CSV table of C-alpha atoms and ligand atoms in Angstrom, one decimal:
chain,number,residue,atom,x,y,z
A,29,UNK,CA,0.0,0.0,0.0
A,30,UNK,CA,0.9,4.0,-0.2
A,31,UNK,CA,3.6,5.1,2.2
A,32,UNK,CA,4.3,8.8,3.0
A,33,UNK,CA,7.6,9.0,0.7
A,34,UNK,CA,4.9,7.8,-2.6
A,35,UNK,CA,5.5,10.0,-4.8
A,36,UNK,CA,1.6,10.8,-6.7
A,37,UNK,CA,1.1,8.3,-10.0
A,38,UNK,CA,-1.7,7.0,-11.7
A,39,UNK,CA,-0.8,3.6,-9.2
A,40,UNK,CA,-0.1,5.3,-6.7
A,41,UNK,CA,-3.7,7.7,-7.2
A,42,UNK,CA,-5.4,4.8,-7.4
A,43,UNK,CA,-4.5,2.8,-4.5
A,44,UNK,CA,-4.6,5.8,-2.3
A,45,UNK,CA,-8.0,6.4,-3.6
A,46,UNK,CA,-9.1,2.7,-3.5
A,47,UNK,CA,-6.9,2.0,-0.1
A,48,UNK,CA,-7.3,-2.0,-0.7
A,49,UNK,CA,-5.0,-3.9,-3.3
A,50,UNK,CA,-5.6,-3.0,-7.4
A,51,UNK,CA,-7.3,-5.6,-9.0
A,52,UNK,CA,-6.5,-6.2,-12.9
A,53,UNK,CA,-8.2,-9.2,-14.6
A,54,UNK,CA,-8.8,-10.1,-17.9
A,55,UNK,CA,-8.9,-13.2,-20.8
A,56,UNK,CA,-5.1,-13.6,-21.5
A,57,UNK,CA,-5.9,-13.6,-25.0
A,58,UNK,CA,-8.7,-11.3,-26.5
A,59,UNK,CA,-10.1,-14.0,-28.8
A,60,UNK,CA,-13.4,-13.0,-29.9
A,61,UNK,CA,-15.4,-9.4,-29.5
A,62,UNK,CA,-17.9,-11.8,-27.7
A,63,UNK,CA,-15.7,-13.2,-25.7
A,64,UNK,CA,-14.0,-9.9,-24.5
A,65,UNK,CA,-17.3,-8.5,-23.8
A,66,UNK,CA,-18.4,-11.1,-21.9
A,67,UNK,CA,-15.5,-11.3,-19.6
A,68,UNK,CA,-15.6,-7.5,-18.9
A,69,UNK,CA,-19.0,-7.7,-18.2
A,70,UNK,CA,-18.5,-10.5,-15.7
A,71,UNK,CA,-16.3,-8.5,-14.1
A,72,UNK,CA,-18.0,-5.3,-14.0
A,73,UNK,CA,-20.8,-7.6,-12.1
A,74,UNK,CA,-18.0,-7.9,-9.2
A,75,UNK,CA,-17.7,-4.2,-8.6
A,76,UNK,CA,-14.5,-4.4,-8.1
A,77,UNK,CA,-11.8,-4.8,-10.6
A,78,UNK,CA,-9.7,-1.6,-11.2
A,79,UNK,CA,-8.4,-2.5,-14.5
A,80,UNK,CA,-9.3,-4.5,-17.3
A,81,UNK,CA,-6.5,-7.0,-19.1
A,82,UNK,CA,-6.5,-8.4,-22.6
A,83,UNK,CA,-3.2,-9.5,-24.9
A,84,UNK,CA,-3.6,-8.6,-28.3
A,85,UNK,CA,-0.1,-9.6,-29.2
A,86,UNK,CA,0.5,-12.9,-27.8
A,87,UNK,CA,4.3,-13.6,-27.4
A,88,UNK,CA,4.4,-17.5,-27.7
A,89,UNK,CA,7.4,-20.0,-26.9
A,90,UNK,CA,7.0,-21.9,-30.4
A,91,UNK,CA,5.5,-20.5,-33.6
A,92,UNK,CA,2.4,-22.7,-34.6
A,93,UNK,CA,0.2,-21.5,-31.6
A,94,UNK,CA,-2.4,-18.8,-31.2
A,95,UNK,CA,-0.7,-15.6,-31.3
A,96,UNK,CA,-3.5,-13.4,-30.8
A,97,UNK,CA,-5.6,-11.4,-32.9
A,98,UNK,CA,-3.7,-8.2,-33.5
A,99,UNK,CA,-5.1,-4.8,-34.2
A,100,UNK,CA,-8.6,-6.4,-34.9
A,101,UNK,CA,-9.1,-6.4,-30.9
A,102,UNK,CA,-8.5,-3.1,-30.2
A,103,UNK,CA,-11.8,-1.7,-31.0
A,104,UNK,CA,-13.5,-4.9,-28.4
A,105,UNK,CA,-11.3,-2.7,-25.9
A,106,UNK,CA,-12.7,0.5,-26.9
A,107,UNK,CA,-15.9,-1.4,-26.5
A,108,UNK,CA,-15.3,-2.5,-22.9
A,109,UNK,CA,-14.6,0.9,-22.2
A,110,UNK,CA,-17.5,2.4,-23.4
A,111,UNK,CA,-19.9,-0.1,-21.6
A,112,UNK,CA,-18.5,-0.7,-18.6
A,113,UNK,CA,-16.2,2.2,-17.8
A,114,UNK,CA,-13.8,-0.4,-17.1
A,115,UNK,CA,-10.1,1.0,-18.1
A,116,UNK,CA,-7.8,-1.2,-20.2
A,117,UNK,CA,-4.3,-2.9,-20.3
A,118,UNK,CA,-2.4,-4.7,-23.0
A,119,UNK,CA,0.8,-6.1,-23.6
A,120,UNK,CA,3.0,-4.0,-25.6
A,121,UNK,CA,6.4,-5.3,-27.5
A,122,UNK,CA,7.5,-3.0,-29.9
A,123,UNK,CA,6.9,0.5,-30.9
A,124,UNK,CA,4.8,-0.3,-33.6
A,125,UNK,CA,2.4,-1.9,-30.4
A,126,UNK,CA,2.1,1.4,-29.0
A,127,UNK,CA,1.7,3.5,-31.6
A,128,UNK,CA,-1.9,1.3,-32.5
A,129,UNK,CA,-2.6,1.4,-28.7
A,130,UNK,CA,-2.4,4.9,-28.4
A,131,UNK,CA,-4.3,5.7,-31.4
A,132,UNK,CA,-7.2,3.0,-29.8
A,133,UNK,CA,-7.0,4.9,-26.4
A,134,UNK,CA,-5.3,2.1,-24.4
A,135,UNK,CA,-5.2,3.5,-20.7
A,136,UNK,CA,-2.4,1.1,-19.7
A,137,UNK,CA,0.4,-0.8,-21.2
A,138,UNK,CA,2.3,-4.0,-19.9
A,139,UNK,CA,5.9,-4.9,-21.1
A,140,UNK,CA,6.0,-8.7,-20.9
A,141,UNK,CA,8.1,-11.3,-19.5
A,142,UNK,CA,9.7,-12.1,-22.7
A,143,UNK,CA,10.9,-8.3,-23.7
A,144,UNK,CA,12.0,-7.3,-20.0
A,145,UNK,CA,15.1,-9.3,-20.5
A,146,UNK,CA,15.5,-7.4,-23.7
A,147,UNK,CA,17.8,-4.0,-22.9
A,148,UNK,CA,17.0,-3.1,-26.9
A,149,UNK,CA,13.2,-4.0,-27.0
A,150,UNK,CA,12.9,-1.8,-23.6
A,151,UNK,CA,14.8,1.0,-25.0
A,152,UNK,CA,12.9,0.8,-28.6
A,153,UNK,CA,9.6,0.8,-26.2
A,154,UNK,CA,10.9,3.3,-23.6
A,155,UNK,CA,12.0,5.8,-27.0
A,156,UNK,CA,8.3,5.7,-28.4
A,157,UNK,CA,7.0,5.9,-25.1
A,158,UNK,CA,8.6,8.9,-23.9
A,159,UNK,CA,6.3,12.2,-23.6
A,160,UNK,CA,3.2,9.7,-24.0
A,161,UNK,CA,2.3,9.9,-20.1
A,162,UNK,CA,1.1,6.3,-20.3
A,163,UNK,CA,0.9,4.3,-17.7
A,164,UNK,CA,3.6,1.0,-17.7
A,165,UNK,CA,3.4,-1.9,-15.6
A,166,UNK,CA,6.5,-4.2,-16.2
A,167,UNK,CA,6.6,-7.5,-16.0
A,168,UNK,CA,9.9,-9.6,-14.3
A,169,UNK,CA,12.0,-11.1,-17.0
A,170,UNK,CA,11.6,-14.9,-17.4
A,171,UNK,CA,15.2,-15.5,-15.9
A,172,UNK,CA,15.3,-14.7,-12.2
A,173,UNK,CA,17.8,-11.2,-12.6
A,174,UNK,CA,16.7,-8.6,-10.6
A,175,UNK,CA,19.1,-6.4,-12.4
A,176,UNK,CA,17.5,-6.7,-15.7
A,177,UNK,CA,14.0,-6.3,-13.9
A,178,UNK,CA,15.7,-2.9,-12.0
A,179,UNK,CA,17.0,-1.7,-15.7
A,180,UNK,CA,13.7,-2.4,-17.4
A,181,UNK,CA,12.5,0.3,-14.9
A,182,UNK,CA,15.1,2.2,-15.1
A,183,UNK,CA,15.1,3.1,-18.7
A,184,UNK,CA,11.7,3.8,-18.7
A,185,UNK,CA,12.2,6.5,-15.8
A,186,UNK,CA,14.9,8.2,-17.7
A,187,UNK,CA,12.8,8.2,-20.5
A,188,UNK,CA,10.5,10.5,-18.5
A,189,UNK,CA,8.1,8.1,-17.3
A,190,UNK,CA,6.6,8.0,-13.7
A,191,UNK,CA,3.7,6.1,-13.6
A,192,UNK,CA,5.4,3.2,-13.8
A,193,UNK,CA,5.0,-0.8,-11.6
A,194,UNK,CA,5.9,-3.7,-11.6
A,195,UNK,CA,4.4,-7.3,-12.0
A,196,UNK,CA,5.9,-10.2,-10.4
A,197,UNK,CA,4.7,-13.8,-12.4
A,198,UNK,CA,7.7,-15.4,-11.4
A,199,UNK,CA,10.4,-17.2,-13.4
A,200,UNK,CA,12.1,-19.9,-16.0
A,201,UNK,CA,13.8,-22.5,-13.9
A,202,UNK,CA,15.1,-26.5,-14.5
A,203,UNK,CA,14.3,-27.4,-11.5
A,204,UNK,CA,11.0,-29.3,-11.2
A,205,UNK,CA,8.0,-27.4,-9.3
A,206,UNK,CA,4.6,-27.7,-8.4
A,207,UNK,CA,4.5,-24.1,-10.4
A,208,UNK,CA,4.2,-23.0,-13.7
A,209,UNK,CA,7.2,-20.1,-13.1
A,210,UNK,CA,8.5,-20.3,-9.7
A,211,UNK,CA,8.2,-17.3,-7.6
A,212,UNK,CA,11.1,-16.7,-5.7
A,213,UNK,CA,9.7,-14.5,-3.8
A,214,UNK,CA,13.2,-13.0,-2.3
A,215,UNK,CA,13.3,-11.5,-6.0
A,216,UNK,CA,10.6,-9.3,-5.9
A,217,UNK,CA,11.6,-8.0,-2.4
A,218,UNK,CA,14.7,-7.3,-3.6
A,219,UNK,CA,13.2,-4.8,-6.1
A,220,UNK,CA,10.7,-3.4,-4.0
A,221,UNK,CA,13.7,-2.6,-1.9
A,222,UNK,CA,15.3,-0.8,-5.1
A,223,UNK,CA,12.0,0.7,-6.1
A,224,UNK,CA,9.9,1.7,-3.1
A,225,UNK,CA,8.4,4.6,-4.9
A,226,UNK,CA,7.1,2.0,-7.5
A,227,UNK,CA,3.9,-0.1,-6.8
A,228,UNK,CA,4.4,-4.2,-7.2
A,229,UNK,CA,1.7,-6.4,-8.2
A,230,UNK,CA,1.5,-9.9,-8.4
A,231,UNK,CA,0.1,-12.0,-11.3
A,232,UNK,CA,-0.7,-15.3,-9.5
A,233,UNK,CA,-2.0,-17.3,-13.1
A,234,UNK,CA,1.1,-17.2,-14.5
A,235,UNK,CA,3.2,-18.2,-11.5
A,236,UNK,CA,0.7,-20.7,-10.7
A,237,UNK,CA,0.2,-22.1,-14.3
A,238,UNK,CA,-2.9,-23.7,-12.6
A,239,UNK,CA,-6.4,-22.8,-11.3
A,240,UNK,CA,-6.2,-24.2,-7.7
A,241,UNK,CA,-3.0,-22.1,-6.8
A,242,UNK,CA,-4.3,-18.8,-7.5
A,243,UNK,CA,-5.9,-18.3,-4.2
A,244,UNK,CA,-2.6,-19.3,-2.0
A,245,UNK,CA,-0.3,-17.3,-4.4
A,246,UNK,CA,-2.5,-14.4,-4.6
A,247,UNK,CA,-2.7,-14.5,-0.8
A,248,UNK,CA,0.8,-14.9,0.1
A,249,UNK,CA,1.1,-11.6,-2.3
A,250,UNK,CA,-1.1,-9.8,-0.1
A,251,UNK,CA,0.4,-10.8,3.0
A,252,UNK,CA,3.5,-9.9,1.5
A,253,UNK,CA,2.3,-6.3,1.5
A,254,UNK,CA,2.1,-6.3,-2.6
A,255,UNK,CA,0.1,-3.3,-3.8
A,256,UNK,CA,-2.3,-5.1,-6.2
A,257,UNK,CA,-2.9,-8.6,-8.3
A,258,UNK,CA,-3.5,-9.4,-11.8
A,259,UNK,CA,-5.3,-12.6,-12.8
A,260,UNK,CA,-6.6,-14.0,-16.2
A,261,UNK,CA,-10.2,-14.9,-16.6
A,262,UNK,CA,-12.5,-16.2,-19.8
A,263,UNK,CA,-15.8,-16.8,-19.7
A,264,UNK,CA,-15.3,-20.4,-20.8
A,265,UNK,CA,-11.5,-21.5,-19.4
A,266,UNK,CA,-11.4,-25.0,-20.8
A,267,UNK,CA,-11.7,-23.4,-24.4
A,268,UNK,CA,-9.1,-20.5,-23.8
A,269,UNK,CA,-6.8,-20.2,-26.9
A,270,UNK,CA,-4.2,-19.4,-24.6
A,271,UNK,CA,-3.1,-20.5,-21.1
A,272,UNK,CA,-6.8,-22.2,-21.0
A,273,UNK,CA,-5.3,-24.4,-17.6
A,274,UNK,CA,-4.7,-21.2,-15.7
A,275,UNK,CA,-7.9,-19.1,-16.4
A,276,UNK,CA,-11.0,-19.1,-14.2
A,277,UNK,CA,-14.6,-17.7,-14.8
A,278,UNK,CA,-15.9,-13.9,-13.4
A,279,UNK,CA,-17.8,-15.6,-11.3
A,280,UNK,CA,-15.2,-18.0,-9.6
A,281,UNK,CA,-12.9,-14.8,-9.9
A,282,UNK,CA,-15.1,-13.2,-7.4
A,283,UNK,CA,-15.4,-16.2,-5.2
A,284,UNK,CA,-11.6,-16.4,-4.7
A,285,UNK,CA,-11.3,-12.4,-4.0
A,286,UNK,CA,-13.9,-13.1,-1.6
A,287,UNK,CA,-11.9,-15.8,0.1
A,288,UNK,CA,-8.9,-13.4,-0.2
A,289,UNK,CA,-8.1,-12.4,3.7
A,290,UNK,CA,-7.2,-8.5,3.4
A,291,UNK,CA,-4.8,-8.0,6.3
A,292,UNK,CA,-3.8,-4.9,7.9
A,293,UNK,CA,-0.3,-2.9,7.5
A,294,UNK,CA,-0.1,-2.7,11.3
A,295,UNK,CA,-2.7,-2.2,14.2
A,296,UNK,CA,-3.5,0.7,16.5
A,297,UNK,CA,-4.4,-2.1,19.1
A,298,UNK,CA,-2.6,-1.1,22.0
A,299,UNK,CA,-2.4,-4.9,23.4
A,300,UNK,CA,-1.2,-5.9,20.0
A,301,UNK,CA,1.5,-3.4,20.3
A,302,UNK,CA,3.1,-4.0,23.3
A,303,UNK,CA,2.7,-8.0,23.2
A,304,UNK,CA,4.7,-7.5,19.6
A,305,UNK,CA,7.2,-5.2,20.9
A,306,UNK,CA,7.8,-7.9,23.7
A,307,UNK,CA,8.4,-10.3,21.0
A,308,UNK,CA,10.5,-9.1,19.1
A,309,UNK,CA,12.3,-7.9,22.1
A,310,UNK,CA,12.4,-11.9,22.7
A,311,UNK,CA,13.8,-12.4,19.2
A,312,UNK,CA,16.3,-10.3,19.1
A,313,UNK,CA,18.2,-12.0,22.6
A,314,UNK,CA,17.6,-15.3,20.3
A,315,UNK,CA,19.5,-14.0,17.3
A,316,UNK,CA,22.4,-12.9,19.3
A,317,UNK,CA,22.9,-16.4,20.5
A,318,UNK,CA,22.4,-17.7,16.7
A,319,UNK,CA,24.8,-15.0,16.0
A,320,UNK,CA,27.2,-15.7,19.1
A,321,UNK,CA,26.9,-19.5,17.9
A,322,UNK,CA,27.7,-19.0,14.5
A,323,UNK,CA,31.0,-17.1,15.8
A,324,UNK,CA,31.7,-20.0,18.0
A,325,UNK,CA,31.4,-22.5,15.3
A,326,UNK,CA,33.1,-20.6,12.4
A,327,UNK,CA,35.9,-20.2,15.1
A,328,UNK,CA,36.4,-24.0,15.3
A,329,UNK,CA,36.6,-24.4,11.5
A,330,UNK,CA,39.2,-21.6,11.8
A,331,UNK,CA,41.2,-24.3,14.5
A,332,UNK,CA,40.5,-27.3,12.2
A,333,UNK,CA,41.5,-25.7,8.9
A,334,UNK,CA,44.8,-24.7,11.0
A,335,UNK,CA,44.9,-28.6,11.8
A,336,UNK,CA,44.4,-29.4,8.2
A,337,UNK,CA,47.3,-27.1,6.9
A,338,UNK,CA,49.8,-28.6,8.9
A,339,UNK,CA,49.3,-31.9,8.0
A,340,UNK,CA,48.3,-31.1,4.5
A,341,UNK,CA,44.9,-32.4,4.2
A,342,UNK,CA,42.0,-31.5,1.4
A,343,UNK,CA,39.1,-28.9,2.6
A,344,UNK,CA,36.3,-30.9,1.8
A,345,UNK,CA,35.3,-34.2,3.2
A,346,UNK,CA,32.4,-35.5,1.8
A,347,UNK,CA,31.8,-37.7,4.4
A,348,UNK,CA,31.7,-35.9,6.8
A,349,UNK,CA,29.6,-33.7,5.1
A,350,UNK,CA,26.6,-36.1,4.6
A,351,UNK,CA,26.8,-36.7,8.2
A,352,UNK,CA,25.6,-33.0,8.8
A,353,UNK,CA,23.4,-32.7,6.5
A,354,UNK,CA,22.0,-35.8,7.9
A,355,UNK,CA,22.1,-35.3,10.9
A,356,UNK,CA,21.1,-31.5,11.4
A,357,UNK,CA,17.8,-32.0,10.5
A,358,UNK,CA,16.9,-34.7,12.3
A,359,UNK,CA,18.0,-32.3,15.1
A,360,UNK,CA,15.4,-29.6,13.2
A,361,UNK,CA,12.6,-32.0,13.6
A,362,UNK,CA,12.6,-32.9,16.9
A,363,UNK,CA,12.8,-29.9,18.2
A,364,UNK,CA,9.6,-29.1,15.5
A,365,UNK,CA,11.8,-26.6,13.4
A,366,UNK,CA,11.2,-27.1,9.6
A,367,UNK,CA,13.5,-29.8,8.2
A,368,UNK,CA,13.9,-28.4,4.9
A,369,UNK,CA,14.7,-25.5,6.4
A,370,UNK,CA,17.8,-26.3,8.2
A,371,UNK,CA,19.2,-28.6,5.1
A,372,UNK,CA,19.2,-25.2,3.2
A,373,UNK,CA,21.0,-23.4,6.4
A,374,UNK,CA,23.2,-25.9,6.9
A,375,UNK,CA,23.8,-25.5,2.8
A,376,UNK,CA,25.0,-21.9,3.8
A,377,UNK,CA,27.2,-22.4,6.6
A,378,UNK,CA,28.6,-25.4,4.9
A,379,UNK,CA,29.8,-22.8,1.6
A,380,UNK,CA,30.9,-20.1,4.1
A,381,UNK,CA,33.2,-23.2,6.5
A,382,UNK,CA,34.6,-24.2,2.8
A,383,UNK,CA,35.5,-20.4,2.2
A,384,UNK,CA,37.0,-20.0,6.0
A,385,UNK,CA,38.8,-22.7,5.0
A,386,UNK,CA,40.4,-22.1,1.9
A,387,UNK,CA,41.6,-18.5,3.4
A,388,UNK,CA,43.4,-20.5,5.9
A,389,UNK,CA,44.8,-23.1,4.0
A,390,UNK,CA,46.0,-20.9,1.0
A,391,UNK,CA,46.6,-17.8,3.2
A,392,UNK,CA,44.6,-15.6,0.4
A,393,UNK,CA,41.3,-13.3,1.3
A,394,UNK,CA,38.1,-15.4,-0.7
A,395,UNK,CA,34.9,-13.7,-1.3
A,396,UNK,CA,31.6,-14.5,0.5
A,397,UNK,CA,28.8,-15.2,-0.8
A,398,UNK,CA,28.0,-12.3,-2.9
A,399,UNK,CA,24.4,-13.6,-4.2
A,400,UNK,CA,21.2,-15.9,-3.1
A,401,UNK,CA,20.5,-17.4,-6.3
A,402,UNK,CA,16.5,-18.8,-7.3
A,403,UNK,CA,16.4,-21.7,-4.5
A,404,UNK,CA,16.2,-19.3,-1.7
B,15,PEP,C1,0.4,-12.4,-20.2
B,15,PEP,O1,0.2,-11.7,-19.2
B,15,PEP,O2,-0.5,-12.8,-20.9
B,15,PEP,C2,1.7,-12.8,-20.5
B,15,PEP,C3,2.1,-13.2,-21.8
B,15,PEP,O3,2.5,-12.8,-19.5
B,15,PEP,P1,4.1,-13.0,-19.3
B,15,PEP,O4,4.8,-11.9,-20.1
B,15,PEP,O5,4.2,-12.8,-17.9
B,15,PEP,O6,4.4,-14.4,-19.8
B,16,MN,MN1,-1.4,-15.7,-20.2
């Protein structure tokens, strides 16, 4: 939500005025006039979607599948504007894109996934953007690189723009998930961190890839303090041209922002104040002794590595190692701390002993770890 330091965009406007999360939703292809229209007025039924989404140029992985209608669509948009007072988003890719949004009176443009971790695209779009006062919401590149999200941003604002945010629908990885694109949610955070003046939304469909994850993702968004979601939605999801496994109906659209649970920034409860205060006062004497024992223990692999040296034997034993990771754990669990949890600590303190150690043994500095990559 708005903080003091916002500076005033149409985002930021909006949210002030609305004070609750912005709600885009849409088909994620317009495929039909009577399609669009139906959709929007589903929507319009809810009485509460801020914005209303439609891609008219469909980026596709492989050539061969539906890659949207084009131009044709633009007038269904000026349509949904004109009966339900709904405004509009679409995906733009190149400056040709905007030049027929603009000229359709396209309120809001998106910059996908697939030309955010293009510095040229975003430049050509930033160029014919400039001076247009458009809105842009800007999608995180497929490959999880904050930077490349950050300079997406950042070429637009030097091109002039302000009303700019951004959309998190996660990213490209190998490894296997339950998720379409996984969210690495440290990501995201990271650039709000960058870019607190810009609003973040979430796009739960495309993280999700599937209709019974919207409502968790789109809730861990909100309890994550995003400003606003965006979620596809066709009046018949089974027969979507496009990402037909991810969309949901109006109707079932309203039913999961119903079941949404809007939490607060903070309370003026004065019980709930001082019993967090106390807390965190709690926590804090309990991350000095995780501190303190982190000191104790790198201190012994500075002893061993010593050992090691002087009788000229290799940093890593593997054996050793498994016996940790083992081992650690097990501890986790029966002291009811999450397992999975502590293998990925023990992950970290395991790179950082190897580092201590080869510092000792070669007498050279070694970097730390500089960079969390997609697992955590
Ligand atoms: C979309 O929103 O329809 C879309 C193509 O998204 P992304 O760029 O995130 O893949
Ligand atoms: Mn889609």
């Amino acid at each position: 939500m708005t903080t003091t330091a916002t500076p005033d965009t149409y985002f930021t406007r909006r949210l002030a005025v609305k004070s609750a999360p912005l709600l885009i939703a849409g088909p994620c292809s317009a495929e039909t006039e009577a399609q669009v229209l139906a959709t929007a007025r589903g929507l319009r039924a809810l009485g509460k979607i801020d914005l209303f989404r439609a891609g008219v140029w469909k980026p596709r992985t492989r050539p061969g599948a539906f890659e949207g209608v084009g131009t044709a669509a633009l007038p269904w948009l000026q349509q949904v504007k004109a009966e339900t007072g709904l405004p509009v988003t679409i995906e733009v890719a190149t400056p040709r894109h905007v030049e027929d949004a603009l000229k359709a009176g396209i309120d809001v443009f998106w910059i996908g996934a697939r030309t955010t971790v293009n510095p040229f695209a975003v430049q050509e779009l930033a160029d014919a953007l400039a001076g247009t006062g458009v809105p842009v919401m800007v999608k995180n590149p497929v490959n999880p690189d904050v930077a490349l999200w950050a300079g997406a941003l950042e070429r637009l604002e030097r091109a002039g723009l302000r009303d700019l945010a951004a959309v998190h629908r996660g990213f490209s990885t190998f490894a296997p998930s339950k998720y379409r694109n996984a969210p690495t949610w440290m990501l995201p955070i990271e650039l709000k961190t960058r870019f607190p003046h810009v609003p973040l939304f979430c796009d739960p469909s495309h993280i999700g890839g599937r209709r019974d994850l919207l409502l968790p993702i789109a809730q861990k968004a909100l309890d994550l303090d995003y400003d606003g979601l965006m979620l596809e939605t066709h009046p018949d999801p089974d027969r979507a041209l496009s990402d037909a496994e991810q969309q949901v109906t109006p109707a079932r659209l309203g039913e999961i922002l119903q079941e949404l649970k809007y939490r607060y920034r903070s309370s003026d409860n004065a019980d709930y104040l001082n019993k967090a205060e106390e807390l965190r006062q709690k926590m804090d004497v309990a991350d000095r002794e995780i501190v303190e024992a982190l000191a104790r223990r790198m201190a012994l692999v500075e002893e061993l590595a010593e050992y090691k040296k002087e009788n000229n034997v290799k940093i890593l034993q593997l054996d050793r190692w498994k016996e940790i990771f083992h081992t650690r754990p097990e501890w986790a669990e029966k002291l009811h701390v999450n397992e999975t949890f502590v293998a990925e600590l023990y992950k970290l303190i395991h790179i950082e002993s190897i580092r201590k150690q080869t510092e000792v043994l070669n007498g050279r500095p070694v970097d730390g770890i500089q960079h969390l990559g997609p697992g955590l």
